[in-house]
CSV table of C-alpha atoms in Angstrom, one decimal:
chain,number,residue,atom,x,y,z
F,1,UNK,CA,46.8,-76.8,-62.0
F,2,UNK,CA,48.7,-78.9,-59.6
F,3,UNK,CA,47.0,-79.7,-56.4
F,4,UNK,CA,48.2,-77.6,-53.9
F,5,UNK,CA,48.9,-78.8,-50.0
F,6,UNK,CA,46.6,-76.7,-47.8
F,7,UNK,CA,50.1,-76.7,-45.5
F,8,UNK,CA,51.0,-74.4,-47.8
F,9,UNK,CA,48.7,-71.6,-47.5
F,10,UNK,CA,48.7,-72.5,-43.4
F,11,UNK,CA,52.7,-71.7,-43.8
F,12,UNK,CA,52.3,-68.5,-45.6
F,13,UNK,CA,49.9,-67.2,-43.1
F,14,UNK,CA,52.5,-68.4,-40.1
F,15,UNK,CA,54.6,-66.5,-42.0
F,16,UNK,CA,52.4,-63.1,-41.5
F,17,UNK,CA,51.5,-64.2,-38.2
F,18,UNK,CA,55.2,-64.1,-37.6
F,19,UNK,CA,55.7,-61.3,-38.8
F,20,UNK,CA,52.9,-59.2,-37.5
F,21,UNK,CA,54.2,-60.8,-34.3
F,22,UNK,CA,57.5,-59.2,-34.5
F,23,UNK,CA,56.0,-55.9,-34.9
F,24,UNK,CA,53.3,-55.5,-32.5
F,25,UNK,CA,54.2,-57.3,-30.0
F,26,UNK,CA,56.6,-54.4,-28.9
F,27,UNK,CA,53.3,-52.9,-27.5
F,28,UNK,CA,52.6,-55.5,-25.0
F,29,UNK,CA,56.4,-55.2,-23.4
F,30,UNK,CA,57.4,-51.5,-23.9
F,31,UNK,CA,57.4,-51.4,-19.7
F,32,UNK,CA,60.0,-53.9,-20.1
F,33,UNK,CA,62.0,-52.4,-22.4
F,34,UNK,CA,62.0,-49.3,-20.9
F,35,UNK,CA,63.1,-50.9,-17.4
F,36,UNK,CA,65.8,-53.1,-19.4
F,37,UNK,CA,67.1,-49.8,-21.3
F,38,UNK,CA,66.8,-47.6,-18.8
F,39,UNK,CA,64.9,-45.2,-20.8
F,40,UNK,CA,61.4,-43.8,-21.1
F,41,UNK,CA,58.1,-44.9,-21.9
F,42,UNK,CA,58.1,-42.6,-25.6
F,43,UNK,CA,61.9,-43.6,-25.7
F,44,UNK,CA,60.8,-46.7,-26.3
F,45,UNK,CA,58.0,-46.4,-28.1
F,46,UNK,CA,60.5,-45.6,-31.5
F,47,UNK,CA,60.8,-49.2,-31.6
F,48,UNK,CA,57.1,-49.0,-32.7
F,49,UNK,CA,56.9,-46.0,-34.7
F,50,UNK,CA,60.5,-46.4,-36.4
F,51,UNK,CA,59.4,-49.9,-38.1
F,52,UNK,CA,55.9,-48.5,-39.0
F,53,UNK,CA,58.0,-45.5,-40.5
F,54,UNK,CA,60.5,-47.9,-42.9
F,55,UNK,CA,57.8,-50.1,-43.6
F,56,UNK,CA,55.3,-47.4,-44.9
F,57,UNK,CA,59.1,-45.8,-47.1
F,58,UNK,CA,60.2,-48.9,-48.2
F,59,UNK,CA,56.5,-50.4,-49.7
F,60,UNK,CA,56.0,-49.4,-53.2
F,61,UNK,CA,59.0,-49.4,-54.2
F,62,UNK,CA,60.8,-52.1,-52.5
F,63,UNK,CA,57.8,-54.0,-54.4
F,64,UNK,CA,58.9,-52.7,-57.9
F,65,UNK,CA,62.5,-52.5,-58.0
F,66,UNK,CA,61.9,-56.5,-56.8
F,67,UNK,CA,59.3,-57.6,-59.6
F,68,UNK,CA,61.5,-59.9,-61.9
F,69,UNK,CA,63.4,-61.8,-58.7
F,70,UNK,CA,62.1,-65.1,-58.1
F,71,UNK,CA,59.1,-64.6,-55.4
F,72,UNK,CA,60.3,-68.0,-53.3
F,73,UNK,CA,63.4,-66.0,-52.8
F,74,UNK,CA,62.0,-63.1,-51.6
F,75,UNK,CA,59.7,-64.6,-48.9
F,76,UNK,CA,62.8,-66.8,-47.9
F,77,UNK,CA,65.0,-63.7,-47.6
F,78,UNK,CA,62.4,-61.5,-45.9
F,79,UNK,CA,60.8,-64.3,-43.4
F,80,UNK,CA,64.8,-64.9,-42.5
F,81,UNK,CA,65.6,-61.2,-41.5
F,82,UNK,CA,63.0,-61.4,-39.1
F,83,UNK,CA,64.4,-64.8,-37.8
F,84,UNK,CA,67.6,-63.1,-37.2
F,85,UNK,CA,65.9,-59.7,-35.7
F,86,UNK,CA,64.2,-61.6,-33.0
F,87,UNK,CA,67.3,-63.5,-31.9
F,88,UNK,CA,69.3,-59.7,-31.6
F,89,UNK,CA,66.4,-58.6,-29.4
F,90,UNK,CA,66.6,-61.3,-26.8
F,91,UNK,CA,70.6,-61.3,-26.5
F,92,UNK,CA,71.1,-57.6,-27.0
F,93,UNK,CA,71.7,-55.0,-24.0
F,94,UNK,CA,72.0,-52.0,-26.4
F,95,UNK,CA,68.7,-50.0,-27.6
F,96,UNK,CA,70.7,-48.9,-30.5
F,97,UNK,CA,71.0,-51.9,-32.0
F,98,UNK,CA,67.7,-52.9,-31.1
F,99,UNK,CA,66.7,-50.1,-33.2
F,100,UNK,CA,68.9,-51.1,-36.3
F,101,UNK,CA,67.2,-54.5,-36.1
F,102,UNK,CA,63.9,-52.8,-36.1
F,103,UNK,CA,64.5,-51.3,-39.5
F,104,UNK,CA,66.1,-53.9,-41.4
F,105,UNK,CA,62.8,-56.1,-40.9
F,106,UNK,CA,60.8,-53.7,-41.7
F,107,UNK,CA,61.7,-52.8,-44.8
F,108,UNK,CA,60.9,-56.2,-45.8
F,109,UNK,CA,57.7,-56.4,-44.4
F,110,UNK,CA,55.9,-55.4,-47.1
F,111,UNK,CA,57.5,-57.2,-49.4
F,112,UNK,CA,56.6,-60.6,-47.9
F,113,UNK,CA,52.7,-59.6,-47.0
F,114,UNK,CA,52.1,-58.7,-50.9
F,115,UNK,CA,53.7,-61.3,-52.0
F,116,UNK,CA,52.2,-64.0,-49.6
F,117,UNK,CA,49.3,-62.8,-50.8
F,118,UNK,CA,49.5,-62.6,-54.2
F,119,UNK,CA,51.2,-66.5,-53.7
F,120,UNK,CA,48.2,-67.5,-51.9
F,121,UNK,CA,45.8,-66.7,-54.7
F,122,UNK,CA,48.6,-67.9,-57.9
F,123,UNK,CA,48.3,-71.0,-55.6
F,124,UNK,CA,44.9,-72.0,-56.3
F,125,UNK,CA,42.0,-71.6,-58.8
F,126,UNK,CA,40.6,-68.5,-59.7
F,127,UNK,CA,37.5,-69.0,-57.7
F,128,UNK,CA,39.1,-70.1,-54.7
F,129,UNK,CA,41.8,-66.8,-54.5
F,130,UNK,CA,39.9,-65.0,-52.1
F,131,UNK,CA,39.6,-67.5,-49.8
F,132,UNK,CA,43.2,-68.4,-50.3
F,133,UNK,CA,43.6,-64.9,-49.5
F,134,UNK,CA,41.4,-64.1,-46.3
F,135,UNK,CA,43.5,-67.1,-44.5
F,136,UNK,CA,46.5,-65.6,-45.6
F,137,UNK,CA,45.3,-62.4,-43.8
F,138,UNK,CA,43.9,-64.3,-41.1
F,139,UNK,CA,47.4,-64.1,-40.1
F,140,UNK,CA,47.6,-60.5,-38.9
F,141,UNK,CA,44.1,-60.7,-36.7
F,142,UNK,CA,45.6,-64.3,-35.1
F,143,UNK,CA,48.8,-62.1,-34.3
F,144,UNK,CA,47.0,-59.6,-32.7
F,145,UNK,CA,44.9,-62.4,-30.9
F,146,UNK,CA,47.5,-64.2,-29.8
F,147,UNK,CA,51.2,-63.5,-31.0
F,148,UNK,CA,51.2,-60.3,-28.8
F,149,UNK,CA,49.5,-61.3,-25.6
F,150,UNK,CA,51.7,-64.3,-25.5
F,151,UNK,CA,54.8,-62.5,-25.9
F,152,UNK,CA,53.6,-60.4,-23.1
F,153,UNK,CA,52.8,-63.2,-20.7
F,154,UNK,CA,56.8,-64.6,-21.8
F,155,UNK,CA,58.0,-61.9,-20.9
F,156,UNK,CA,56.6,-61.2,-17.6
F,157,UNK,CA,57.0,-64.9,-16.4
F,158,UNK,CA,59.8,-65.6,-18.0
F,159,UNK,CA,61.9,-62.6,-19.4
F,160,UNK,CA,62.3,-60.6,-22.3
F,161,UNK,CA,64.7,-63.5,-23.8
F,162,UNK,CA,62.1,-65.8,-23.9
F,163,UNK,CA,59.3,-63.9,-25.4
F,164,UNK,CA,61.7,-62.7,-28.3
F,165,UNK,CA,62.9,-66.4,-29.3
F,166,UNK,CA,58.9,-67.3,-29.1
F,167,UNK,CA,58.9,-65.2,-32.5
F,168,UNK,CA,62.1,-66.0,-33.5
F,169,UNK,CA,60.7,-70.1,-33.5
F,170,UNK,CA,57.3,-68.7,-35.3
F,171,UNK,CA,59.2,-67.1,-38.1
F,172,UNK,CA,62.3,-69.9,-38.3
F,173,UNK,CA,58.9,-72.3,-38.9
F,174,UNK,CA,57.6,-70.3,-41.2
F,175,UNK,CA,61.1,-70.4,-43.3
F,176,UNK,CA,61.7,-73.8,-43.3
F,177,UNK,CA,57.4,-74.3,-44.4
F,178,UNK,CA,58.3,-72.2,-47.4
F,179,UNK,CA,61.6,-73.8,-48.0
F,180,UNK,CA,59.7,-77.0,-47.9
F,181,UNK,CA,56.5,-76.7,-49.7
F,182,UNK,CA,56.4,-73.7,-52.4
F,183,UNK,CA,57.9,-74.3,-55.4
F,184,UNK,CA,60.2,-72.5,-57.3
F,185,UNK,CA,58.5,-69.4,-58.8
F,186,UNK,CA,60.6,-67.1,-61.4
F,187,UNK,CA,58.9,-64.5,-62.4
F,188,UNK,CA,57.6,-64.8,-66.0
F,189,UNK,CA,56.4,-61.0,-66.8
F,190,UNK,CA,56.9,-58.1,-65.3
F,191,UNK,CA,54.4,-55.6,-64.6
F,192,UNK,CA,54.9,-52.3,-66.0
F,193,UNK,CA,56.2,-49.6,-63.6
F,194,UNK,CA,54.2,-47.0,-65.5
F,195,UNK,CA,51.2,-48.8,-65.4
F,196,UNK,CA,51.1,-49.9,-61.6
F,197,UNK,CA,51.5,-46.2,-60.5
F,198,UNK,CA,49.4,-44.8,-62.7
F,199,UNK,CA,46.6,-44.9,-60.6
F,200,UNK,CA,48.3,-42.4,-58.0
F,201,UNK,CA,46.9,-39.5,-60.8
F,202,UNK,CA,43.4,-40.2,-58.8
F,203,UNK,CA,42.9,-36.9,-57.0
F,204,UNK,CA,40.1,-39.8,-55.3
F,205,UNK,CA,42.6,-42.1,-54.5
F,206,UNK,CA,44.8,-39.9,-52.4
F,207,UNK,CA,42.2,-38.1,-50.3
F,208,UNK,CA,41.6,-42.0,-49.0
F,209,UNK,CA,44.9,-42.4,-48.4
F,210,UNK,CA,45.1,-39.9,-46.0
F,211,UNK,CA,42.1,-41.2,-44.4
F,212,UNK,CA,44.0,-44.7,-44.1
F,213,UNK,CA,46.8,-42.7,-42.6
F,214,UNK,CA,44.8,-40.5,-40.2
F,215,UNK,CA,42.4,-44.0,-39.3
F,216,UNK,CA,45.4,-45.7,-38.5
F,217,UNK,CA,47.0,-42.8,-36.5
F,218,UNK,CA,43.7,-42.8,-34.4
F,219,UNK,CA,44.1,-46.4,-33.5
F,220,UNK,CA,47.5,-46.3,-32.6
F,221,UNK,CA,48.1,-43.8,-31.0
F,222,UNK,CA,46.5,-44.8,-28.0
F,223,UNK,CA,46.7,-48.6,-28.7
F,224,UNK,CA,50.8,-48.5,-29.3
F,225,UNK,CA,51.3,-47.9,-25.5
F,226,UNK,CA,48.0,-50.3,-24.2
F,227,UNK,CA,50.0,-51.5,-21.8
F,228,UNK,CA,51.4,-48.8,-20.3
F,229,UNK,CA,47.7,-47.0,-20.4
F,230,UNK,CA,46.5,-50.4,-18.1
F,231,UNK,CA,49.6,-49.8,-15.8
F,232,UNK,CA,49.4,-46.5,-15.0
F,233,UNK,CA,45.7,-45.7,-15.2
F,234,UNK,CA,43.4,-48.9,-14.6
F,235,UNK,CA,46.4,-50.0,-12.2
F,236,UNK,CA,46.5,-53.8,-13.4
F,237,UNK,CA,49.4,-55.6,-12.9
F,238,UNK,CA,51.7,-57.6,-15.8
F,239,UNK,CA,50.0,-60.5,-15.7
F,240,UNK,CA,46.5,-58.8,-16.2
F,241,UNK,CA,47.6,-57.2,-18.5
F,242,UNK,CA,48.4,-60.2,-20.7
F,243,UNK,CA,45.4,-61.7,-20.2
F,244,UNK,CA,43.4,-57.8,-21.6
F,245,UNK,CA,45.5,-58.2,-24.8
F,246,UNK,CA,44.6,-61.8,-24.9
F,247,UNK,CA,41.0,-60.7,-24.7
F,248,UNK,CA,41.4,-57.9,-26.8
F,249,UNK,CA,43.2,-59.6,-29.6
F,250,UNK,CA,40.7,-62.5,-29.5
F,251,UNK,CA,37.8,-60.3,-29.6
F,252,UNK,CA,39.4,-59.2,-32.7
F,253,UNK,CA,38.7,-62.2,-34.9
F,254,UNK,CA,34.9,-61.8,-33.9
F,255,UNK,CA,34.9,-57.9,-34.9
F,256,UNK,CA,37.0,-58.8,-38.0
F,257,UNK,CA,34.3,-61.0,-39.6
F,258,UNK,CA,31.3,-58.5,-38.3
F,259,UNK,CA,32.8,-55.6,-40.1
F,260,UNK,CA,33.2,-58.2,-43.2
F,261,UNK,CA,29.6,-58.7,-43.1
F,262,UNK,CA,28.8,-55.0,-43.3
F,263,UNK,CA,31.6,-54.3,-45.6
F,264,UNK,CA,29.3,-56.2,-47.5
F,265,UNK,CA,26.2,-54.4,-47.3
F,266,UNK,CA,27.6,-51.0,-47.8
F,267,UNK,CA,31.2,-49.3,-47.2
F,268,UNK,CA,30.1,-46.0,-46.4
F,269,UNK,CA,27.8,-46.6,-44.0
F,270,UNK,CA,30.6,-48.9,-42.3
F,271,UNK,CA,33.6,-46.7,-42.0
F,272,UNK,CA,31.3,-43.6,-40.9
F,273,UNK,CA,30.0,-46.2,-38.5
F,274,UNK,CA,33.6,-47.4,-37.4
F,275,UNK,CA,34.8,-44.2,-36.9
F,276,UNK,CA,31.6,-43.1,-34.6
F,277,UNK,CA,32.1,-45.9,-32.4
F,278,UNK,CA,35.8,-44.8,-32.2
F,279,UNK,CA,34.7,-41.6,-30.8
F,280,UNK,CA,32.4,-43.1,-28.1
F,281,UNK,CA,35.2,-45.9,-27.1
F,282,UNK,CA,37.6,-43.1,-26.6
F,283,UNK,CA,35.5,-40.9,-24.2
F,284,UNK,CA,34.9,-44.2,-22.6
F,285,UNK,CA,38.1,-45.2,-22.2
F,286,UNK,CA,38.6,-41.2,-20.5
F,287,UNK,CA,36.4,-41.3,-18.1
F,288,UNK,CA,36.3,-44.7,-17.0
F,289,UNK,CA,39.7,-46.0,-17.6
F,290,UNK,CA,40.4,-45.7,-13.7
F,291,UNK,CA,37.7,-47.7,-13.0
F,292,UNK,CA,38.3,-51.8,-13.0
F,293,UNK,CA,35.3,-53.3,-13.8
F,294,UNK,CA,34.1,-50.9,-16.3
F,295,UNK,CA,37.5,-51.1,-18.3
F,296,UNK,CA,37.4,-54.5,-19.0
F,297,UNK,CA,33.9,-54.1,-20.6
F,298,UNK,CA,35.5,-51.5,-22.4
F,299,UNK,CA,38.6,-53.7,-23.8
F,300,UNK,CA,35.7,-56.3,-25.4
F,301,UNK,CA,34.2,-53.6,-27.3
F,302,UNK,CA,37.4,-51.6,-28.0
F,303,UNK,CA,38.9,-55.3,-29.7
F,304,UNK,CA,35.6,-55.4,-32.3
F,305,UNK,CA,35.9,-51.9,-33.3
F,306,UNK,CA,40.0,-51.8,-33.2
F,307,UNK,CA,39.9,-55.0,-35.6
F,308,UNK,CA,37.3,-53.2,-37.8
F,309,UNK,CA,39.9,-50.7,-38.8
F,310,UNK,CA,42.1,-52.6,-40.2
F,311,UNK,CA,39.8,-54.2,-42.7
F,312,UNK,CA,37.3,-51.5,-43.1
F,313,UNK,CA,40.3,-48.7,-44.2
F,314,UNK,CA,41.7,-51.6,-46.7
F,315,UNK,CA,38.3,-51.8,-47.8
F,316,UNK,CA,38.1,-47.7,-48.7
F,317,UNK,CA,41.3,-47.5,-50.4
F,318,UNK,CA,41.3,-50.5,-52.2
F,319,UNK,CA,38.1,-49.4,-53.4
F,320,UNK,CA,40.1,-46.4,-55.5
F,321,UNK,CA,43.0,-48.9,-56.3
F,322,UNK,CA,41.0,-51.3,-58.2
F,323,UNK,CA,43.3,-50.9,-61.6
F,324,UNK,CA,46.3,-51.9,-60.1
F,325,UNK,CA,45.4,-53.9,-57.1
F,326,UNK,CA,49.2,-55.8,-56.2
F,327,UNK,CA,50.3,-52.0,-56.0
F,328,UNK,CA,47.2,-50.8,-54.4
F,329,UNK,CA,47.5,-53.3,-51.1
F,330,UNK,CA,51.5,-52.4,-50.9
F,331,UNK,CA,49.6,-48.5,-50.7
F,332,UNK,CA,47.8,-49.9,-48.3
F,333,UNK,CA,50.8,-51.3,-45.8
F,334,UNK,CA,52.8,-48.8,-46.6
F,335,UNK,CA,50.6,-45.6,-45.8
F,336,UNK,CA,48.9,-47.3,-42.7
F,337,UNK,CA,52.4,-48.4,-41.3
F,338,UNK,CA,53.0,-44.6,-41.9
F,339,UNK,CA,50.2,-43.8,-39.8
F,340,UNK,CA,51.2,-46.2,-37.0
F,341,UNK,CA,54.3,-44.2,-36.8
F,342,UNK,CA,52.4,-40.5,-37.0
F,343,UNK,CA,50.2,-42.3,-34.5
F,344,UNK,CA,52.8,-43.5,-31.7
F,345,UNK,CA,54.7,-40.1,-32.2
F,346,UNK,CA,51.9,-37.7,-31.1
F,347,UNK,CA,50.5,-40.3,-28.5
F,348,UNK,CA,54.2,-40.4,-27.1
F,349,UNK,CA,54.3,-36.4,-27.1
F,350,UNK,CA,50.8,-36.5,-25.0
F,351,UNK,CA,52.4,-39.0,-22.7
F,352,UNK,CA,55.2,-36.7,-21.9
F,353,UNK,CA,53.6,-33.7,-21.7
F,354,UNK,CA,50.5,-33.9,-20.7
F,355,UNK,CA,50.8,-37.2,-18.7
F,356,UNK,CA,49.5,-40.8,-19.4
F,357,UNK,CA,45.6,-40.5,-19.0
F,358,UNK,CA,45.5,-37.8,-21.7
F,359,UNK,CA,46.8,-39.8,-24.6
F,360,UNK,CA,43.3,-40.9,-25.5
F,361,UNK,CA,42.5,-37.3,-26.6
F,362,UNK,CA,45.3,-37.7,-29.0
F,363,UNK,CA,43.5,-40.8,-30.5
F,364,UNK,CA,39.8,-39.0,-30.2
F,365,UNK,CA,41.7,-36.0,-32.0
F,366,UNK,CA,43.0,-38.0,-35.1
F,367,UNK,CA,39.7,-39.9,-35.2
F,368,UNK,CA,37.5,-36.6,-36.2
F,369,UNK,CA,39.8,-35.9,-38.8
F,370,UNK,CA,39.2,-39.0,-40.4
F,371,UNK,CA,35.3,-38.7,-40.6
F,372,UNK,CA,36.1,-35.1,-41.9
F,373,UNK,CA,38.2,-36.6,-44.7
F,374,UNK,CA,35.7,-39.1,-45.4
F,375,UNK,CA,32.7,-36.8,-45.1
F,376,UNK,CA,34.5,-34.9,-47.5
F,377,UNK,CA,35.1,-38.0,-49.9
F,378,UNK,CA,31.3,-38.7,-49.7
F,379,UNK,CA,30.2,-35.4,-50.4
F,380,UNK,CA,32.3,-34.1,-53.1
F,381,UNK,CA,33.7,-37.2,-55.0
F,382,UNK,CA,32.0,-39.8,-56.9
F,383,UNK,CA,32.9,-43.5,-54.7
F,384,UNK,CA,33.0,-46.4,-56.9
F,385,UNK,CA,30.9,-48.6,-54.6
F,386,UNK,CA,31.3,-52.8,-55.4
F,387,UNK,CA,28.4,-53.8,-58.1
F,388,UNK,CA,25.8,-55.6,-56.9
């Protein structure tokens, strides 16, 4: 095997930093939007939940219908639609075609995040793919860390324009890395469409997949308007704001390598654990989110357990996907985008009618369904737990 530039797999996760970029980062300027619009807070929020929504259609089967084009191609063609989105949402002064350049990227998102990862571990020896792997997905946690809190500082120093080109420069580097440094890579056999989703016959398998949905619906739905929560309720102003999802995203990386470490030891006891700690953060975030002080305490732990959830629900449906793993992980993006989207829907319909502060019941609300769908998994199916 030809020695392969780490640059490489650096470029592929810019790519998924770029990309995770472009989608969350909405969350940190939806104030801004609104104002620039002229429409509300859960107007706004559709640029949230309408990307989550493609993205969690368009998975699966995007992936199949794509599986004998060359993969170089595809990661070019997807990294450069979200090039071209970022430049429309700086220049643009129509939410409509905002919108449309919301969905267009997003049905490519999941083509590029399986197949960056799926690059990352052709790229290397067998015993180095995971690793190959976890720096690929290193990408997303980094966005969180620091590709939406710095969009959010742009934008309220600079302007909207600027903060929008700052991904639009992330992702053009991430194009002309790929261009640059991956080879050529046709694709030699194609996997059986039969056999990839034949593992959707698992009774198992779906009862975790609504999990996934209803996990990720929990942490959304409160997290997809964070800013406008901070605003409104804590009172902090846009430059403290920044700074909180600065913390919070940064506080991320540590939580994403504790829940790695307890992944380890056992998955069960981890997601019950995760989604218990959800329940506590929300009532704390109820009762003291008015309070200054108290909230930013709140935003450290809020970050570790947030950044568990993405790993820890990967984790618990991968774990039922283990057959057909490429088509398991585009499962995985697709149904948690999907709960994004239930997620920022029902927190938007709390926001307007019952009023900012009680959003967080909509997250608390979504978070005991999860454990019941996991308490059910635990006591009525057999989990295939990782051998020792």
């Amino acid at each position: 095997m030809k020695k392969v530039s780490p640059l490489l797999i650096i470029t592929l996760a810019l790519g998924v930093f770029g990309i995770i970029t472009t989608e969350m980062s909405i969350v940190g300027v939806l104030p801004q939007i609104a104002k620039k619009f002229a429409i509300s807070t859960s107007q706004a929020g559709l640029l949230v939940s309408i990307f989550a929504l493609v993205v969690a259609i368009s998975g699966p089967f995007l992936i199949v219908i794509v599986s004998g084009i060359n993969r170089k191609l595809l990661l070019l063609t997807a990294i450069f639609m979200f090039v071209i989105s970022n430049v429309i949402y700086a220049f643009t002064n129509q939410f409509e075609i905002m919108l449309i350049f919301r969905i267009l990227p997003a049905a490519l998102h999941p083509l590029f995040f399986s197949i960056a990862l799926v690059t990352a571990a052709s790229l290397v020896p067998p015993e180095k793919s995971g690793q190959a792997i976890t720096k690929v997905f290193m990408g997303i946690t980094v966005g969180f860390a620091f590709g939406v809190p710095l969009t959010s500082y742009l934008a309220e120093q600079f302007s909207l324009e600027v903060a929008f080109l700052f991904g639009a420069i992330v992702n053009a580097l991430a194009f002309i890395g790929i261009a640059t440094l991956l080879p050529s890579m046709p694709v030699t056999e194609k996997m059986s469409f039969g056999k990839q989703i034949g593992i959707l016959r698992k009774p198992g398998l779906w009862l975790n997949i609504i999990a996934v949905v209803f996990i990720f619906a929990a942490m959304f739905s409160v997290y997809s308007y964070f800013a406008e929560y901070l605003s409104r309720v804590s009172n902090m102003n846009g430059s403290l704001i920044s700074i909180m999802l600065l913390i919070f995203g940064l506080i991320m990386i540590v939580g994403n390598h504790l829940f790695g470490v307890l992944l380890q030891r056992s998955i069960v006891n981890t997601i019950v654990s995760f989604l218990g700690a959800y329940l506590i953060i929300y009532i704390l975030l109820y009762y003291l989110g008015s309070y200054f002080f108290p909230m930013i305490f709140i935003i450290f732990i809020w970050g570790i357990i947030h950044s568990g959830g993405l790993i820890v629900s990967q984790a618990w449906l991968m774990n039922e996907a283990k057959e057909s793993p490429e088509f398991g992980n585009s499962l995985f993006v697709s149904f948690s985008n999907l709960g994004i989207t239930l997620g920022t829907t029902i927190g938007g319909w709390f926001i307007s009618k019952l009023g900012i502060h009680q959003l967080i019941w909509s997250g608390f609300l979504f978070t005991l369904l999860s454990l019941l769908l996991i308490t059910i998994k635990i006591k009525y199916f057999r989990i295939n737990l990782p051998a020792e």
